[in-house]
Coordinates of C-alpha atoms in Angstrom, one line a residue:
M381 CA 68.9 -58.5 76.4
H382 CA 67.7 -60.6 78.9
V383 CA 65.7 -59.7 81.7
A384 CA 64.8 -61.6 84.5
K385 CA 61.4 -63.4 85.1
R386 CA 59.7 -61.7 88.1
K387 CA 59.9 -64.1 91.3
Q388 CA 56.4 -65.1 92.9
T389 CA 55.2 -63.7 96.0
K390 CA 54.3 -65.5 98.9
N391 CA 50.6 -64.9 98.4
E392 CA 50.6 -65.2 94.4
R393 CA 52.8 -68.8 95.3
M394 CA 49.7 -69.7 98.0
A395 CA 46.9 -69.3 95.5
T396 CA 48.5 -71.1 92.2
M397 CA 48.8 -74.0 94.5
K398 CA 45.1 -73.5 96.4
Q399 CA 44.1 -73.4 92.8
H400 CA 45.5 -76.4 91.8
S401 CA 44.6 -78.2 94.2
E402 CA 41.1 -77.3 94.6
Q403 CA 38.3 -79.6 92.7
Y404 CA 36.8 -77.9 90.7
D405 CA 32.3 -79.1 89.5
I406 CA 33.7 -79.2 85.5
I407 CA 36.9 -78.6 83.9
I408 CA 36.9 -77.8 80.2
T409 CA 41.0 -79.0 79.7
N410 CA 43.5 -78.7 76.4
G411 CA 41.1 -76.2 74.4
R412 CA 41.7 -73.7 72.5
V413 CA 40.4 -70.7 74.7
I414 CA 39.4 -67.7 72.5
D415 CA 38.1 -64.4 74.5
P416 CA 38.2 -61.4 72.0
E417 CA 37.9 -58.8 75.0
T418 CA 41.5 -59.7 76.7
G419 CA 42.8 -61.3 72.6
L420 CA 43.8 -64.3 74.4
D421 CA 44.0 -66.9 72.1
A422 CA 45.7 -69.6 73.3
V423 CA 46.0 -73.1 75.0
R424 CA 43.7 -73.3 78.5
N425 CA 42.1 -75.3 80.7
V426 CA 38.9 -73.7 82.1
G427 CA 37.2 -74.4 85.7
I428 CA 33.7 -73.8 86.8
N429 CA 31.5 -73.6 89.5
G430 CA 28.4 -73.2 89.8
E431 CA 27.0 -70.6 87.4
K432 CA 31.1 -68.9 87.1
I433 CA 34.3 -69.2 85.1
A434 CA 36.7 -69.9 88.4
A435 CA 39.5 -70.3 85.7
V436 CA 41.6 -70.4 83.5
T437 CA 45.1 -71.4 83.6
Q438 CA 47.6 -73.1 81.4
D439 CA 48.2 -74.5 84.6
P440 CA 46.5 -78.7 85.4
I441 CA 43.8 -78.7 87.0
Q442 CA 41.2 -80.9 88.2
G443 CA 37.4 -81.7 88.5
K444 CA 34.4 -83.5 89.0
E445 CA 33.6 -83.5 85.2
T446 CA 36.0 -83.1 82.6
I447 CA 35.5 -82.1 79.0
D448 CA 38.6 -82.7 76.8
A449 CA 38.5 -79.8 74.3
K450 CA 41.6 -81.0 71.9
G451 CA 41.5 -80.0 68.8
H452 CA 38.6 -77.8 69.8
V453 CA 37.7 -74.3 70.3
V454 CA 36.5 -72.8 73.8
C455 CA 34.6 -69.3 73.2
P456 CA 31.7 -67.9 75.2
G457 CA 28.4 -69.1 74.1
F458 CA 26.8 -67.0 71.5
I459 CA 24.3 -64.3 71.6
D460 CA 21.7 -64.1 69.1
M461 CA 19.4 -60.4 69.3
H462 CA 16.9 -61.8 67.2
F463 CA 15.9 -64.6 67.7
H464 CA 12.0 -64.5 67.2
N465 CA 11.7 -68.4 68.7
T466 CA 13.1 -67.7 71.5
G467 CA 9.9 -68.2 73.8
Y468 CA 9.9 -71.7 71.5
A469 CA 11.5 -75.5 73.4
F470 CA 11.9 -76.5 69.7
G471 CA 13.6 -72.6 68.4
Q472 CA 15.9 -73.3 72.0
K473 CA 17.1 -76.9 70.8
L474 CA 17.9 -75.6 67.3
A475 CA 19.8 -72.3 69.2
L476 CA 21.3 -74.8 71.8
R477 CA 23.0 -76.9 68.8
D478 CA 24.2 -74.1 67.1
G479 CA 26.1 -73.4 70.0
V480 CA 23.9 -70.1 71.3
T481 CA 23.2 -69.6 74.7
T482 CA 21.1 -65.9 74.7
P483 CA 18.6 -65.7 72.0
M484 CA 16.4 -62.9 72.6
E485 CA 12.9 -61.5 71.1
L486 CA 14.4 -57.7 70.1
E487 CA 12.9 -57.3 66.9
F488 CA 9.6 -57.4 66.9
G489 CA 9.3 -57.6 71.1
I490 CA 6.5 -58.2 73.1
Y491 CA 4.3 -56.8 75.3
P492 CA 3.5 -56.5 78.1
V493 CA 6.6 -57.3 79.4
K494 CA 5.9 -58.8 82.9
P495 CA 3.7 -61.1 82.9
W496 CA 5.8 -62.7 79.3
Y497 CA 9.1 -62.7 81.6
E498 CA 7.0 -64.2 84.8
A499 CA 5.8 -67.4 82.2
M500 CA 9.1 -68.0 81.2
A501 CA 11.0 -68.4 84.7
G502 CA 12.5 -71.2 85.4
K503 CA 11.0 -73.5 82.0
S504 CA 14.3 -71.9 79.8
R505 CA 17.3 -73.7 78.7
T506 CA 18.7 -70.3 77.9
N507 CA 19.1 -67.5 78.7
Y508 CA 16.4 -65.5 77.5
G509 CA 15.0 -61.7 77.3
A510 CA 12.9 -59.1 75.2
S511 CA 11.9 -56.0 74.1
V512 CA 9.5 -54.3 74.1
G513 CA 7.7 -53.7 70.9
S514 CA 6.4 -50.9 68.4
I515 CA 4.0 -53.9 66.3
P516 CA 2.0 -56.1 69.6
I517 CA 2.0 -52.3 71.5
R518 CA -0.2 -51.0 68.5
E519 CA -2.2 -54.4 67.8
T520 CA -3.0 -54.0 71.8
I521 CA -4.2 -50.3 70.9
F522 CA -6.4 -51.1 67.4
N523 CA -7.7 -54.6 68.6
P524 CA -9.3 -54.6 71.7
D525 CA -10.8 -58.7 70.6
L526 CA -7.2 -59.5 71.0
D527 CA -7.2 -62.3 72.9
E528 CA -5.0 -61.9 76.5
Q529 CA -4.2 -65.6 76.5
Y530 CA -1.5 -64.5 74.1
H531 CA -0.9 -61.4 75.4
G532 CA 2.5 -60.3 75.0
Y533 CA 4.1 -62.8 72.6
F534 CA 4.1 -61.6 69.7
I535 CA 5.3 -63.6 67.1
L536 CA 2.5 -66.6 68.5
D537 CA -0.3 -64.1 68.5
V538 CA 0.2 -63.7 64.6
L539 CA 1.2 -67.4 63.9
H540 CA -2.5 -68.8 65.8
P541 CA -5.1 -65.5 64.2
D542 CA -7.8 -67.7 64.3
K543 CA -7.6 -68.8 68.1
T544 CA -5.6 -65.3 69.2
K545 CA -8.3 -63.2 66.9
T546 CA -5.3 -61.1 65.3
T547 CA -5.5 -58.7 62.5
M548 CA -3.0 -56.4 60.5
K549 CA -4.6 -53.8 62.0
W550 CA -1.6 -53.2 63.3
S551 CA 0.0 -52.9 60.6
K552 CA -2.5 -50.3 58.6
E553 CA -4.4 -48.1 60.9
H554 CA -3.5 -44.9 61.6
A555 CA -3.1 -43.2 65.5
T556 CA -4.9 -40.6 66.7
S557 CA -3.4 -37.6 68.7
E558 CA -5.0 -40.1 71.7
Q559 CA -3.4 -43.3 70.9
I560 CA 0.2 -42.0 70.1
V561 CA -0.4 -40.9 74.1
Q562 CA -1.4 -44.8 74.6
F563 CA 1.2 -45.9 72.8
E564 CA 4.1 -43.9 74.6
R565 CA 2.6 -44.4 78.0
M566 CA 2.3 -48.3 77.2
M567 CA 6.4 -48.5 75.5
E568 CA 7.5 -46.7 78.9
E569 CA 5.1 -49.3 81.6
G570 CA 7.5 -51.7 79.6
L571 CA 10.9 -50.3 79.9
Q572 CA 10.8 -49.6 83.7
Q573 CA 9.2 -54.0 83.5
G574 CA 12.4 -54.3 82.6
S575 CA 12.8 -55.2 78.8
V576 CA 15.9 -54.8 77.1
G577 CA 15.0 -52.0 75.0
V578 CA 12.6 -51.2 72.6
G579 CA 11.9 -52.6 69.5
H580 CA 10.8 -51.5 65.8
A581 CA 9.9 -53.2 62.8
A582 CA 8.6 -50.2 60.8
G583 CA 9.2 -52.8 57.6
Y584 CA 5.8 -54.3 58.7
M585 CA 4.1 -51.4 58.7
V586 CA 5.4 -48.8 56.6
D587 CA 2.1 -46.8 55.2
G588 CA 0.4 -47.3 58.9
C589 CA 3.7 -46.6 61.5
S590 CA 4.0 -42.8 61.9
Q591 CA 7.1 -40.9 61.5
Q592 CA 6.6 -39.7 65.4
E593 CA 5.7 -43.2 66.5
A594 CA 9.3 -43.9 65.6
M595 CA 10.6 -41.0 67.1
I596 CA 9.0 -41.8 70.2
V597 CA 10.9 -45.4 69.9
Q598 CA 14.1 -43.4 70.1
K599 CA 12.7 -40.9 72.7
M600 CA 11.9 -43.7 74.6
A601 CA 15.3 -45.7 74.5
G602 CA 17.3 -42.5 75.1
K603 CA 15.8 -41.3 78.2
Y604 CA 16.1 -44.6 79.7
G605 CA 19.4 -45.6 78.9
Q606 CA 19.1 -47.8 76.3
S607 CA 18.6 -49.2 72.5
S608 CA 16.0 -49.6 69.9
F609 CA 16.6 -52.9 67.8
V610 CA 14.9 -51.8 64.6
H611 CA 13.8 -53.2 60.8
A612 CA 13.6 -50.3 59.2
R613 CA 11.1 -48.5 57.1
F614 CA 12.2 -49.5 53.5
S615 CA 14.3 -52.6 51.9
S616 CA 14.9 -50.6 49.2
Q617 CA 18.0 -50.0 46.8
M618 CA 16.1 -47.5 44.6
P619 CA 15.6 -43.9 45.2
P620 CA 13.5 -42.1 47.2
T621 CA 12.9 -45.3 49.5
S622 CA 16.2 -46.3 49.9
G623 CA 16.9 -48.4 52.7
L624 CA 20.1 -45.8 53.8
L625 CA 16.8 -43.0 53.7
A626 CA 14.8 -45.7 56.7
F627 CA 18.1 -46.0 58.4
F628 CA 18.0 -41.9 58.2
E629 CA 14.5 -41.7 60.6
M630 CA 16.0 -43.5 62.6
M631 CA 19.4 -41.9 63.4
A632 CA 18.0 -38.6 62.8
P633 CA 16.2 -38.3 66.7
Q634 CA 18.5 -40.3 68.0
E635 CA 20.9 -37.2 67.5
V636 CA 18.5 -35.3 69.7
Y637 CA 17.2 -38.1 72.1
G638 CA 20.5 -40.3 72.3
G639 CA 20.3 -43.5 72.9
G640 CA 21.4 -47.2 71.1
I641 CA 20.3 -48.4 67.2
V642 CA 20.8 -51.6 66.3
F643 CA 20.0 -52.0 62.6
Q644 CA 19.1 -55.4 62.0
H645 CA 19.7 -58.0 58.5
A646 CA 20.6 -54.3 58.5
S647 CA 21.6 -55.8 54.4
A648 CA 18.1 -56.6 53.8
Q649 CA 17.2 -53.8 54.1
A650 CA 20.6 -51.6 52.5
L651 CA 21.0 -54.5 49.5
R652 CA 24.1 -53.3 47.4
D653 CA 23.7 -50.3 49.5
T654 CA 25.3 -53.2 52.8
I655 CA 28.8 -51.0 52.6
P656 CA 27.9 -47.4 52.3
A657 CA 25.7 -47.9 55.2
L658 CA 28.1 -49.6 57.3
E659 CA 30.9 -47.2 56.8
L660 CA 27.5 -44.8 57.5
F661 CA 27.3 -46.6 61.2
D662 CA 31.3 -46.7 62.0
A663 CA 31.1 -42.8 61.4
A664 CA 28.4 -42.4 63.7
R665 CA 30.0 -44.2 66.4
E666 CA 33.5 -42.1 66.2
K667 CA 31.1 -39.1 66.8
G668 CA 30.2 -41.2 69.9
I669 CA 27.0 -42.3 68.6
Q670 CA 25.7 -45.6 68.9
V671 CA 24.5 -47.8 66.5
I672 CA 25.7 -50.6 64.4
G673 CA 24.4 -52.9 62.3
E674 CA 23.6 -57.1 62.1
I675 CA 23.7 -59.0 59.0
Y676 CA 22.5 -62.9 58.9
P677 CA 24.5 -64.9 56.5
Y678 CA 21.8 -65.8 53.8
D679 CA 20.4 -64.3 50.0
Y680 CA 17.1 -64.8 51.6
G681 CA 14.1 -63.7 54.5
A682 CA 11.2 -65.2 56.1
S683 CA 8.4 -63.5 56.9
I684 CA 4.3 -63.1 55.8
V685 CA 3.1 -63.2 52.9
G686 CA 1.4 -59.6 53.6
A687 CA 4.4 -58.3 54.5
D688 CA 4.3 -55.0 53.7
Y689 CA 8.0 -54.7 51.8
L690 CA 6.7 -57.8 50.0
V691 CA 4.3 -55.6 48.5
P692 CA 4.8 -56.6 44.5
D693 CA 5.0 -52.6 43.9
N694 CA 8.0 -52.1 46.1
Y695 CA 9.4 -55.6 46.1
G696 CA 9.8 -55.9 42.5
P697 CA 11.3 -52.3 41.6
N698 CA 13.1 -51.5 44.7
M699 CA 15.0 -55.3 45.6
G700 CA 15.2 -56.2 42.2
R701 CA 12.8 -59.8 42.6
D702 CA 9.7 -61.1 41.1
Y703 CA 6.6 -62.6 42.6
K704 CA 8.6 -66.4 42.5
D705 CA 11.3 -65.4 45.0
I706 CA 8.8 -65.7 47.3
I707 CA 8.7 -69.4 48.5
V708 CA 5.9 -69.7 50.8
I709 CA 6.9 -72.3 53.6
S710 CA 4.5 -74.7 54.2
D711 CA 4.6 -76.4 50.4
L712 CA 7.7 -75.3 49.6
E713 CA 6.6 -73.7 46.3
P714 CA 7.3 -70.6 44.5
L715 CA 4.5 -67.5 44.5
T716 CA 2.9 -66.7 41.2
K717 CA 0.7 -63.6 41.2
E718 CA -2.2 -64.8 40.8
R719 CA -1.4 -67.5 43.8
Y720 CA -0.1 -63.8 46.0
D721 CA -3.6 -62.2 44.8
E722 CA -5.6 -65.7 46.6
I723 CA -3.0 -64.9 49.7
M724 CA -3.3 -62.2 50.5
K725 CA -7.3 -62.0 50.6
T726 CA -7.6 -65.2 52.0
A727 CA -4.6 -65.6 54.5
P728 CA -1.6 -62.8 54.5
L729 CA -0.2 -63.9 57.6
T730 CA 1.2 -67.3 55.1
P731 CA 4.7 -67.9 56.1
A732 CA 7.4 -67.7 53.5
M733 CA 10.5 -67.0 52.5
F734 CA 11.7 -64.5 50.2
Y735 CA 14.8 -63.8 48.5
N736 CA 16.6 -59.8 49.4
A737 CA 20.0 -59.2 48.7
Q738 CA 22.6 -60.5 46.8
E739 CA 25.4 -62.5 48.4
E740 CA 28.4 -60.8 47.4
D741 CA 27.0 -58.3 49.6
V742 CA 26.0 -60.1 52.6
V743 CA 29.8 -62.0 52.4
K744 CA 31.1 -58.0 52.4
G745 CA 28.4 -56.9 55.6
L746 CA 29.8 -60.3 57.4
A747 CA 33.4 -58.9 56.8
H748 CA 33.3 -55.9 57.7
P749 CA 35.0 -55.4 60.8
S750 CA 31.7 -53.7 63.0
S751 CA 29.2 -55.4 61.6
V752 CA 27.4 -58.2 63.4
V753 CA 25.6 -61.3 63.6
G754 CA 21.7 -62.0 64.5
S755 CA 19.7 -64.8 63.1
D756 CA 16.3 -63.9 62.3
A757 CA 15.4 -67.5 63.8
F758 CA 11.5 -67.8 62.8
A759 CA 8.5 -70.5 63.7
Y760 CA 8.8 -73.8 61.8
T761 CA 5.8 -75.6 61.0
D762 CA 5.3 -79.4 60.8
R763 CA 5.3 -80.6 57.1
K764 CA 2.1 -82.7 57.8
T765 CA -0.2 -80.4 60.1
G766 CA 1.0 -77.2 59.4
E767 CA 1.1 -76.3 62.9
I768 CA 3.8 -74.2 64.2
A769 CA 6.6 -76.3 66.1
L770 CA 6.5 -75.8 69.8
D771 CA 7.7 -78.4 71.4
W772 CA 11.0 -79.8 72.4
D773 CA 10.5 -83.4 71.2
T774 CA 9.9 -82.1 67.5
P775 CA 12.4 -84.6 65.0
F776 CA 14.2 -82.1 63.7
D777 CA 13.7 -83.4 59.7
S778 CA 9.9 -82.9 60.3
V779 CA 9.1 -79.4 60.0
N780 CA 9.9 -76.5 57.0
G781 CA 11.3 -73.1 57.6
H782 CA 14.0 -70.7 56.7
P783 CA 17.6 -72.3 57.7
R784 CA 18.7 -69.5 59.8
G785 CA 16.5 -70.8 62.8
A786 CA 19.5 -73.5 63.2
G787 CA 22.4 -72.8 61.3
T788 CA 23.4 -69.5 61.3
H789 CA 26.1 -69.0 64.0
A790 CA 27.7 -72.9 62.8
R791 CA 27.4 -71.3 58.8
I792 CA 29.6 -68.1 59.9
L793 CA 32.3 -70.2 61.3
S794 CA 32.5 -72.8 58.3
W795 CA 32.3 -69.9 56.1
T796 CA 35.4 -68.6 57.9
R797 CA 37.1 -72.1 57.6
E798 CA 36.8 -72.0 53.8
R799 CA 38.1 -68.3 53.0
K800 CA 33.8 -67.1 51.8
L801 CA 34.4 -65.0 54.9
D802 CA 37.9 -64.1 54.8
I803 CA 38.4 -62.5 58.3
P804 CA 40.4 -64.3 61.6
L805 CA 38.6 -66.9 63.4
S806 CA 38.6 -64.5 66.3
L807 CA 36.4 -61.7 64.5
A808 CA 34.5 -64.1 63.5
V809 CA 33.8 -65.6 67.3
S810 CA 33.6 -62.0 68.8
K811 CA 30.8 -60.9 65.6
M812 CA 28.7 -63.0 67.9
T813 CA 29.7 -62.7 71.3
Y814 CA 31.8 -59.9 72.6
M815 CA 30.7 -57.0 70.5
I816 CA 27.0 -58.0 71.2
A817 CA 28.0 -58.4 74.5
K818 CA 29.6 -55.0 74.9
Y819 CA 26.9 -52.9 73.1
L820 CA 24.0 -54.4 74.6
E821 CA 26.3 -53.0 78.6
D822 CA 27.4 -50.1 77.4
N823 CA 23.4 -49.4 76.5
G824 CA 21.4 -50.4 79.7
V825 CA 21.7 -54.5 80.6
P826 CA 24.7 -54.5 83.1
Q827 CA 24.4 -58.4 83.1
M828 CA 25.8 -58.4 79.8
A829 CA 29.5 -57.6 81.6
D830 CA 29.9 -60.8 82.5
K831 CA 28.6 -62.1 79.1
G832 CA 30.8 -62.6 75.9
R833 CA 33.6 -63.7 77.6
I834 CA 35.9 -66.7 78.8
Q835 CA 37.0 -64.9 82.2
E836 CA 37.4 -65.9 85.6
G837 CA 34.2 -64.3 87.5
K838 CA 32.2 -63.7 84.5
D839 CA 29.0 -66.5 83.4
A840 CA 30.2 -69.9 82.6
D841 CA 28.2 -69.6 79.6
I842 CA 30.0 -71.8 77.1
T843 CA 30.6 -73.4 73.9
I844 CA 33.3 -75.5 72.7
F845 CA 33.4 -76.2 68.6
D846 CA 35.4 -78.4 65.6
P847 CA 37.2 -75.7 63.4
E848 CA 37.7 -78.5 61.3
T849 CA 34.2 -80.1 61.3
V850 CA 31.8 -77.1 62.8
Q851 CA 28.8 -77.0 60.0
D852 CA 25.4 -76.0 59.4
N853 CA 22.9 -78.6 58.0
A854 CA 19.5 -76.4 57.5
T855 CA 19.1 -74.9 54.0
M856 CA 15.4 -74.4 52.2
Q857 CA 14.0 -78.0 51.4
D858 CA 14.9 -78.9 55.4
G859 CA 15.4 -76.1 57.2
G860 CA 15.5 -77.9 60.9
L861 CA 18.4 -80.0 60.6
P862 CA 20.1 -79.3 63.9
S863 CA 24.1 -77.7 63.0
S864 CA 27.4 -80.2 63.5
G865 CA 30.9 -79.7 65.5
I866 CA 29.3 -78.3 68.2
P867 CA 29.3 -81.4 70.7
Y868 CA 29.2 -79.2 74.2
V869 CA 27.8 -76.1 75.0
L870 CA 27.2 -74.4 78.6
V871 CA 24.5 -72.3 79.8
N872 CA 25.3 -70.1 83.4
G873 CA 27.6 -73.5 84.1
T874 CA 25.0 -76.3 83.1
V875 CA 26.1 -78.8 80.4
M876 CA 22.8 -78.7 77.6
V877 CA 24.8 -80.1 75.0
R878 CA 26.6 -83.6 75.6
N879 CA 28.5 -85.3 72.3
S880 CA 26.3 -82.9 70.5
E881 CA 23.1 -84.7 72.2
T882 CA 21.0 -81.9 74.0
V883 CA 20.1 -82.6 77.9
D884 CA 16.6 -82.4 78.4
D885 CA 14.2 -81.4 81.2
V886 CA 16.6 -78.9 82.3
F887 CA 15.9 -75.3 82.8
P888 CA 19.2 -73.0 83.3
G889 CA 18.2 -69.6 81.7
K890 CA 18.2 -66.8 83.1
P891 CA 16.4 -64.1 82.6
I892 CA 18.0 -61.2 80.9
H893 CA 16.4 -57.3 81.7
G894 CA 16.9 -53.7 80.7
T895 CA 17.9 -51.4 84.1
G896 CA 14.3 -50.0 83.6
K897 CA 15.5 -47.1 85.6
I898 CA 15.6 -43.4 83.8
A899 CA 19.1 -42.9 82.4

């Protein structure tokens, strides 16, 4: 049956004519536009005015600057909830080269919140946000000698113990009843100051942090209608301290208090139980409970040698690993028992990489329809000096560190192309953009309603990649090598990667905040 095409009204014709004649600040032409929310996956032209997308159309458009995206995918800028390099210029540079426009520190978190955001204002090349974290709160409570110069960004504290007087008290100390009250008050203060939920890395304080503190984390998330971002207490596939049990610890108070939960690097906690864990989260969401699992595309992680989950009694039997599976980042040498014992006595904050889940479980977890992607990007160290790589001009090939900080998102795309990760490209993009934005939007971060989409009126955070060549290049030996095949990245309408080169001395990044209001 033939259906006559509806004629445009006069107003529609005039609007189309105006759109054709308007000159946009930037236009992206001939690209394959993927918008995960609407399902759009077709060649379109995109017009940008200021910080916003102003047009997504099949019709020709004009602009002051043109980016020809023929043969490339034009998609929302990648969002990373698990990026410990958020506050470092070098970390942001690697993020941009990997297509990430919004990296956030949501697992460890920060304290105090307000000064951290104030310090980042006008100085960030990417969007930025942070949770209020149970670890920095605990260190503030237990360590009165902590240097306030570094207060707030706990990762910097940990990596500069000689300067900041950071200790491991946050990991081992047991809170008194008075300190529990203080813990809750400080956490609520952070939420009121606009933190993106609550960070709770219980896996680093297995024997120190109480279940009461875990309960308070979720109580506060529920009270403010936000999410907790959790490194669960156990990394194990063996009873009784399995990764699943660690998930139950947070999901039980969630049932009472509400709020969301992101279980970060879930495969590193659940190991061979990754799929049952994701199925548990799916069943919870069917009942209206906000919980998702995040996974990175590596079978090894990065941390400090003194992390609770690397204690031999846990790492060996519970994760099926040995000392040799822990590699010191500074010299890339596997540990022996003797060296492990020495480091634990003299420098337990030494950065290391360690094998965790089997790759087949990682791939299965990433292919699961509801999982999302997060890098867990950690700081890099200079090979010669051992100092933390902070500066924008740090050479990519001069550092040691886990490659996930440079290549997570390109790795997902290349695995999709190679069918190692057998999911549609549009779903891979959604796992790194819309699914994350929507989750955060639904859990007290209203700004995210304008991110993770390629639609008129949304933020012009845009990543352009070549689906045939996009590739992660970072390896365990060369962890800072940037991704390739991502020639253009825009942050709030500003080109930050042009022809695969980052743009210097431009700071279009905007803060991402929670509402700071009781739900």
